[in-house]
Coordinates of C-alpha atoms in Angstrom, one line a residue:
X17 CA 99.9 -18.0 152.6
X18 CA 102.1 -15.3 154.1
X19 CA 103.5 -12.7 151.9
X20 CA 107.3 -13.0 151.1
X21 CA 109.3 -10.2 152.7
X22 CA 111.7 -8.5 150.3
X23 CA 114.8 -7.2 152.0
X24 CA 115.4 -3.5 151.5
X25 CA 118.6 -1.5 151.1
X26 CA 119.7 0.9 153.7
X27 CA 118.0 3.8 151.8
X28 CA 114.8 1.8 151.6
X29 CA 115.2 1.0 147.9
X30 CA 114.1 -2.5 147.1
X31 CA 116.2 -4.9 145.1
X32 CA 114.2 -5.4 141.9
X33 CA 113.7 -9.0 141.1
X34 CA 114.8 -10.4 144.5
X35 CA 111.3 -11.9 145.2
X36 CA 111.3 -13.5 141.8
X37 CA 114.8 -15.0 142.3
X38 CA 113.9 -16.4 145.7
X39 CA 110.8 -18.0 144.2
X40 CA 112.9 -19.4 141.3
X41 CA 115.3 -20.9 143.8
X42 CA 112.5 -22.5 145.7
X43 CA 111.3 -24.1 142.5
X44 CA 114.8 -25.4 141.7
X45 CA 115.0 -27.1 145.2
X46 CA 111.7 -29.0 144.6
X47 CA 112.1 -32.8 144.1
X48 CA 112.6 -33.6 140.4
X49 CA 113.9 -30.1 139.5
X50 CA 117.6 -30.8 140.0
X51 CA 118.3 -30.4 136.3
X52 CA 115.7 -27.6 135.6
X53 CA 117.1 -24.7 133.6
X54 CA 118.3 -21.6 135.4
X55 CA 116.8 -18.2 134.7
X56 CA 120.2 -16.4 134.3
X57 CA 118.6 -13.0 134.0
X58 CA 117.2 -13.2 137.5
X59 CA 120.6 -13.9 138.9
X60 CA 122.3 -11.2 136.9
X61 CA 119.7 -8.6 137.7
X62 CA 120.0 -9.1 141.4
X63 CA 123.8 -9.2 141.4
X64 CA 124.0 -5.9 139.6
X65 CA 122.0 -4.2 142.4
X66 CA 124.1 -5.5 145.3
X67 CA 126.1 -2.9 147.2
X68 CA 128.2 -3.0 150.4
X69 CA 125.2 -1.4 152.2
X70 CA 122.5 -3.9 151.1
X71 CA 124.5 -7.2 151.1
X72 CA 124.4 -7.7 154.9
X73 CA 120.6 -7.3 154.7
X74 CA 120.0 -9.6 151.8
X75 CA 122.7 -12.2 152.5
X76 CA 120.9 -14.1 155.3
X77 CA 117.9 -14.7 153.0
X78 CA 119.6 -15.3 149.7
X79 CA 122.8 -17.1 150.6
X80 CA 121.4 -20.4 152.0
X81 CA 119.4 -21.4 148.9
X82 CA 122.3 -20.4 146.7
X83 CA 124.9 -22.5 148.5
X84 CA 122.4 -25.4 148.7
X85 CA 121.8 -25.2 145.0
X86 CA 125.6 -25.4 144.3
X87 CA 125.8 -28.5 146.4
X88 CA 122.7 -30.4 145.1
X89 CA 122.1 -29.4 141.5
X90 CA 122.9 -31.7 138.5
X91 CA 123.2 -28.7 136.2
X92 CA 126.1 -28.6 133.7
X93 CA 129.0 -26.8 135.6
X94 CA 129.2 -24.1 132.9
X95 CA 125.5 -23.1 133.5
X96 CA 126.2 -22.5 137.2
X97 CA 128.5 -19.5 136.7
X98 CA 125.7 -17.1 137.5
X99 CA 125.0 -18.9 140.8
X100 CA 128.7 -18.9 141.7
X101 CA 129.1 -15.2 140.7
X102 CA 126.1 -14.1 142.8
X103 CA 127.2 -16.2 145.8
X104 CA 130.7 -14.8 145.6
X105 CA 129.4 -11.2 145.5
X106 CA 127.2 -11.9 148.6
X107 CA 130.3 -13.1 150.5
X108 CA 132.6 -10.3 149.3
X109 CA 132.4 -8.1 152.4
X110 CA 133.1 -10.9 154.8
X111 CA 136.4 -12.3 156.1
X112 CA 137.3 -16.0 156.1
X113 CA 136.5 -16.3 159.8
X114 CA 133.2 -14.5 159.3
X115 CA 132.3 -16.9 156.4
X116 CA 133.4 -19.8 158.6
X117 CA 130.9 -18.7 161.2
X118 CA 128.1 -19.0 158.7
X119 CA 128.6 -22.7 157.9
X120 CA 131.5 -24.1 159.8
X121 CA 134.4 -26.2 158.6
X122 CA 132.1 -29.1 157.8
X123 CA 130.4 -27.1 155.0
X124 CA 133.8 -26.2 153.5
X125 CA 134.9 -29.9 153.6
X126 CA 131.6 -30.9 152.0
X127 CA 131.9 -28.3 149.2
X128 CA 135.5 -29.3 148.5
X129 CA 134.5 -33.0 148.3
X130 CA 131.6 -32.3 146.0
X131 CA 131.8 -33.6 142.4
X132 CA 130.3 -30.2 141.3
X133 CA 133.0 -27.7 140.2
X134 CA 130.7 -24.9 141.3
X135 CA 130.7 -26.1 144.9
X136 CA 134.5 -26.5 144.7
X137 CA 135.0 -23.0 143.4
X138 CA 132.8 -21.5 146.1
X139 CA 134.8 -23.3 148.8
X140 CA 138.1 -22.1 147.2
X141 CA 136.8 -18.5 147.1
X142 CA 136.0 -18.6 150.8
X143 CA 139.4 -20.3 151.6
X144 CA 141.2 -17.7 149.5
X145 CA 139.9 -15.0 151.9
X146 CA 142.2 -16.3 154.6
X147 CA 145.2 -15.1 152.5
X148 CA 144.3 -11.5 153.6
X149 CA 146.4 -11.8 156.7
X150 CA 148.7 -14.2 158.6
X151 CA 146.1 -14.4 161.4
X152 CA 143.4 -15.5 159.0
X153 CA 145.8 -18.2 157.6
X154 CA 146.3 -19.4 161.1
X155 CA 142.5 -19.9 161.4
X156 CA 142.7 -22.0 158.2
X157 CA 145.7 -24.0 159.5
X158 CA 143.7 -24.8 162.6
X159 CA 141.4 -26.8 160.4
X160 CA 143.6 -29.7 159.2
X161 CA 140.6 -31.5 157.6
X162 CA 140.0 -28.4 155.4
X163 CA 143.7 -28.2 154.5
X164 CA 143.8 -31.8 153.5
X165 CA 140.8 -31.5 151.2
X166 CA 142.3 -28.4 149.7
X167 CA 145.4 -30.4 148.8
X168 CA 143.3 -33.2 147.4
X169 CA 141.2 -31.0 145.2
X170 CA 144.3 -29.1 144.1
X171 CA 145.9 -32.3 142.7
X172 CA 143.0 -34.6 142.2
X173 CA 140.2 -32.5 140.6
X174 CA 139.6 -33.4 136.9
X175 CA 138.3 -29.9 136.3
X176 CA 140.8 -27.5 134.8
X177 CA 139.2 -24.4 136.4
X178 CA 139.2 -25.9 139.9
X179 CA 142.8 -27.1 139.4
X180 CA 144.0 -23.7 138.3
X181 CA 142.1 -21.8 140.9
X182 CA 143.3 -24.1 143.7
X183 CA 146.9 -23.7 142.5
X184 CA 146.6 -19.9 142.8
X185 CA 144.8 -20.0 146.1
X186 CA 147.4 -22.3 147.7
X187 CA 150.2 -20.1 146.5
X188 CA 148.6 -17.0 147.9
X189 CA 148.0 -18.7 151.3
X190 CA 151.6 -19.9 151.6
X191 CA 152.9 -16.5 150.5
X192 CA 150.9 -14.7 153.2
X193 CA 152.0 -17.4 155.7
X194 CA 155.7 -17.4 154.9
X195 CA 157.7 -16.3 157.9
X196 CA 160.6 -14.8 155.9
X197 CA 160.6 -11.8 153.7
X198 CA 162.6 -12.4 150.5
X199 CA 164.5 -9.5 149.0
X200 CA 162.5 -9.6 145.8
X201 CA 163.6 -7.5 142.9
X202 CA 160.5 -5.9 141.4
X203 CA 160.5 -5.9 137.6
X204 CA 158.0 -6.1 134.7
X205 CA 157.5 -9.7 135.5
X206 CA 158.7 -13.0 134.2
X207 CA 159.5 -13.1 130.5
X208 CA 157.6 -9.9 130.0
X209 CA 154.4 -11.1 131.8
X210 CA 152.8 -9.1 134.5
X211 CA 153.1 -9.8 138.2
X212 CA 149.6 -11.3 138.4
X213 CA 150.9 -14.0 136.1
X214 CA 154.2 -14.7 137.9
X215 CA 152.4 -14.5 141.2
X216 CA 155.5 -13.1 142.9
X217 CA 154.7 -10.1 145.0
X218 CA 156.5 -7.8 147.4
X219 CA 155.4 -8.7 151.0
X220 CA 155.9 -6.4 154.0
X221 CA 154.6 -8.5 156.9
X222 CA 156.1 -11.9 157.7
X223 CA 153.6 -14.7 158.3
X224 CA 153.6 -17.3 161.0
X225 CA 154.4 -20.4 159.0
X226 CA 151.4 -22.2 160.4
X227 CA 150.3 -23.5 157.0
X228 CA 153.9 -24.2 155.9
X229 CA 154.2 -26.5 158.9
X230 CA 151.3 -28.6 157.6
X231 CA 151.8 -28.5 153.8
X232 CA 155.6 -28.5 153.6
X233 CA 156.8 -29.9 156.9
X234 CA 154.2 -32.5 157.9
X235 CA 154.8 -36.1 156.7
X236 CA 151.1 -36.8 156.3
X237 CA 150.5 -34.0 153.9
X238 CA 153.7 -34.6 152.0
X239 CA 152.8 -38.3 151.6
X240 CA 149.5 -37.2 150.2
X241 CA 151.2 -34.9 147.6
X242 CA 153.6 -37.6 146.6
X243 CA 150.9 -40.3 146.3
X244 CA 148.7 -38.0 144.0
X245 CA 151.6 -36.8 141.9
X246 CA 153.3 -40.2 141.5
X247 CA 150.9 -43.1 141.9
X248 CA 151.9 -46.6 141.1
X249 CA 150.4 -46.2 137.7
X250 CA 150.7 -42.8 136.0
X251 CA 147.3 -41.9 134.5
X252 CA 145.9 -38.7 133.0
X253 CA 145.0 -37.3 136.4
X254 CA 148.5 -37.9 137.7
X255 CA 149.9 -35.8 134.9
X256 CA 147.4 -33.0 135.8
X257 CA 148.7 -33.2 139.4
X258 CA 152.3 -33.1 138.3
X259 CA 151.6 -30.0 136.2
X260 CA 149.9 -28.2 139.0
X261 CA 152.7 -29.0 141.5
X262 CA 155.3 -27.8 138.9
X263 CA 153.3 -24.5 138.5
X264 CA 153.5 -23.8 142.2
X265 CA 157.1 -24.9 142.9
X266 CA 158.8 -21.8 141.5
X267 CA 156.7 -19.4 143.6
X268 CA 157.2 -21.4 146.8
X269 CA 161.0 -21.7 146.2
X270 CA 161.3 -18.0 145.7
X271 CA 159.5 -17.5 149.0
X272 CA 161.5 -20.1 151.1
X273 CA 164.3 -21.9 149.2
X274 CA 165.6 -23.9 152.1
X275 CA 162.1 -25.2 153.1
X276 CA 161.6 -26.5 149.6
X277 CA 165.0 -28.0 149.2
X278 CA 165.6 -29.5 152.7
X279 CA 162.9 -31.9 153.9
X280 CA 162.7 -33.5 157.4
X281 CA 161.6 -36.6 155.5
X282 CA 164.2 -37.3 152.9
X283 CA 162.9 -40.8 152.3
X284 CA 159.8 -39.4 150.6
X285 CA 161.9 -37.6 148.0
X286 CA 164.4 -40.0 146.4
X287 CA 166.9 -38.6 143.8
X288 CA 167.4 -40.1 140.4
X289 CA 170.4 -42.4 140.1
X290 CA 172.5 -39.8 138.2
X291 CA 172.1 -37.2 140.9
X292 CA 174.7 -36.7 143.7
X293 CA 173.4 -37.0 147.3
X294 CA 174.9 -33.5 147.9
X295 CA 171.9 -32.1 146.1
X296 CA 169.8 -32.9 149.2
X297 CA 166.3 -34.2 149.4
X298 CA 163.3 -31.9 149.2
X299 CA 160.0 -31.4 147.4
X300 CA 161.8 -29.2 144.9
X301 CA 164.4 -31.7 143.9
X302 CA 161.9 -34.5 143.7
X303 CA 159.4 -32.6 141.6
X304 CA 162.1 -31.2 139.3
X305 CA 164.3 -34.3 138.9
X306 CA 162.4 -37.4 139.8
X307 CA 158.7 -37.0 139.5
X308 CA 158.2 -36.6 135.8
X309 CA 158.6 -39.5 133.3
X310 CA 160.6 -37.6 130.6
X311 CA 159.9 -40.4 128.0
X312 CA 156.3 -38.9 127.9
X313 CA 156.8 -36.2 125.3
X314 CA 154.1 -33.9 126.6
X315 CA 155.2 -34.1 130.2
X316 CA 158.8 -33.5 129.1
X317 CA 157.7 -30.3 127.5
X318 CA 155.8 -29.4 130.7
X319 CA 159.0 -30.0 132.6
X320 CA 160.9 -27.7 130.2
X321 CA 158.3 -25.0 130.7
X322 CA 158.7 -25.4 134.4
X323 CA 162.4 -24.9 134.3
X324 CA 162.0 -21.8 132.1
X325 CA 159.6 -20.4 134.6
X326 CA 161.8 -21.5 137.5
X327 CA 164.9 -19.7 136.4
X328 CA 163.0 -16.6 135.3
X329 CA 161.3 -16.3 138.7
X330 CA 164.3 -17.1 140.7
X331 CA 166.3 -14.4 138.9
X332 CA 164.0 -11.7 140.3
X333 CA 163.6 -13.4 143.7
X334 CA 166.5 -11.5 145.3
X335 CA 170.1 -12.4 146.1
X336 CA 170.8 -15.2 148.5
X337 CA 173.7 -17.6 148.6
X338 CA 171.4 -20.5 149.7
X339 CA 168.9 -19.7 146.9
X340 CA 171.6 -19.4 144.2
X341 CA 173.3 -22.7 145.2
X342 CA 170.0 -24.5 145.3
X343 CA 168.9 -23.3 141.9
X344 CA 172.3 -23.9 140.3
X345 CA 172.6 -27.4 141.6
X346 CA 169.1 -28.5 140.5
X347 CA 169.3 -26.9 137.1
X348 CA 172.8 -28.3 136.4
X349 CA 171.7 -31.8 137.5
X350 CA 168.7 -31.7 135.1
X351 CA 170.6 -30.3 132.1
X352 CA 173.4 -32.8 132.5
X353 CA 170.9 -35.4 131.4
X354 CA 168.7 -33.4 129.1
X355 CA 170.3 -31.5 126.2
X356 CA 166.9 -30.3 124.9
X357 CA 166.3 -28.6 128.3
X358 CA 169.8 -27.1 128.2
X359 CA 169.2 -25.6 124.8
X360 CA 165.8 -24.3 125.8
X361 CA 167.3 -22.5 128.7
X362 CA 170.1 -21.0 126.6
X363 CA 167.7 -19.7 124.1
X364 CA 165.1 -18.5 126.6
X365 CA 166.4 -14.9 126.7
X366 CA 165.8 -14.7 122.9
X367 CA 162.1 -15.4 123.6
X368 CA 161.6 -12.7 126.2
X369 CA 161.1 -8.9 126.1
X370 CA 164.2 -6.9 125.3
X371 CA 164.7 -5.2 128.7
X372 CA 164.6 -8.6 130.5
X373 CA 166.7 -10.5 128.0
X374 CA 170.2 -9.4 129.0
X375 CA 169.9 -9.9 132.8
X376 CA 168.1 -13.2 132.2
X377 CA 170.9 -14.4 129.8
X378 CA 173.6 -13.5 132.4
X379 CA 171.7 -15.3 135.2
X380 CA 171.2 -18.5 133.1
X381 CA 174.9 -18.4 132.0
X382 CA 175.9 -18.2 135.6
X383 CA 173.8 -21.2 136.5
X384 CA 174.9 -23.4 133.6
X385 CA 178.6 -22.6 133.6

């Protein structure tokens, strides 16, 4: 039997435990070992020794069995965190297009379709790399089959971590890809939270709108979003989908209000009976006014939280007559039918940090009056 070759770092220092980890991975891939326990220490020890100089040397040997394990194991998702962490570290120096060259779009689609959250999260981590530049987003947008599976897993995954991660990834991608630069007012965040939580950042380079043209302006993808968020029978998964869409809407509206409020397919986004047609038809109005069954107490509270986040984010999203009119019309339509929502918005400044309270109160008053 030939001796296993252990990759060396650039300064000839071996990665301690690498041979043992490779042997462990070989055992895990043997028939009947799909549920065999992982040796977490082996994964952790190798990950701690990875550096920018030795990753390119080790990656060709270690990455294939790791990705294969994520796609085939029947391990409990929580126990796979060490595998996901090590795989992510191995991919850290590479761009989206470089990662794509390693496995192709088919591998991403397969990972997104996998019932294993670990495989889903790995695919999302790779896709998120394309948010690094508009050109990288263009590369992603050229793979419509990947974009479709990204939307499906975003709204249809039963796993909370996958749903939350995909919401953030999609938001980052569309932000990089947005072809307008909003005049964002930088502040301490929304309601005293940091910018990482509000997900509203100051961009300097406009994108190419290649992904916007698919996700926001293509009928096929819009029909997919509507069908997952508002199926014929509203089940638990549909409420998850609605919550995830509502979490993303404020960020996207801050980026491009007109795109969110004016759809080329108004028939997909009917208004409620009480709303005037002058409101227009878009993903924003539909999600904010029509999508949620407000007789469901929990979803009604989710909708109230959405509006609180919406007005808070839009306040710091810069001045624009279009934006202000869109926000005012949607909020006034909603509060005309929902006194609990109206009261929640009026008292929102009392529940935020002091330096944000006064400007937020003025903004809400201007919207509601």
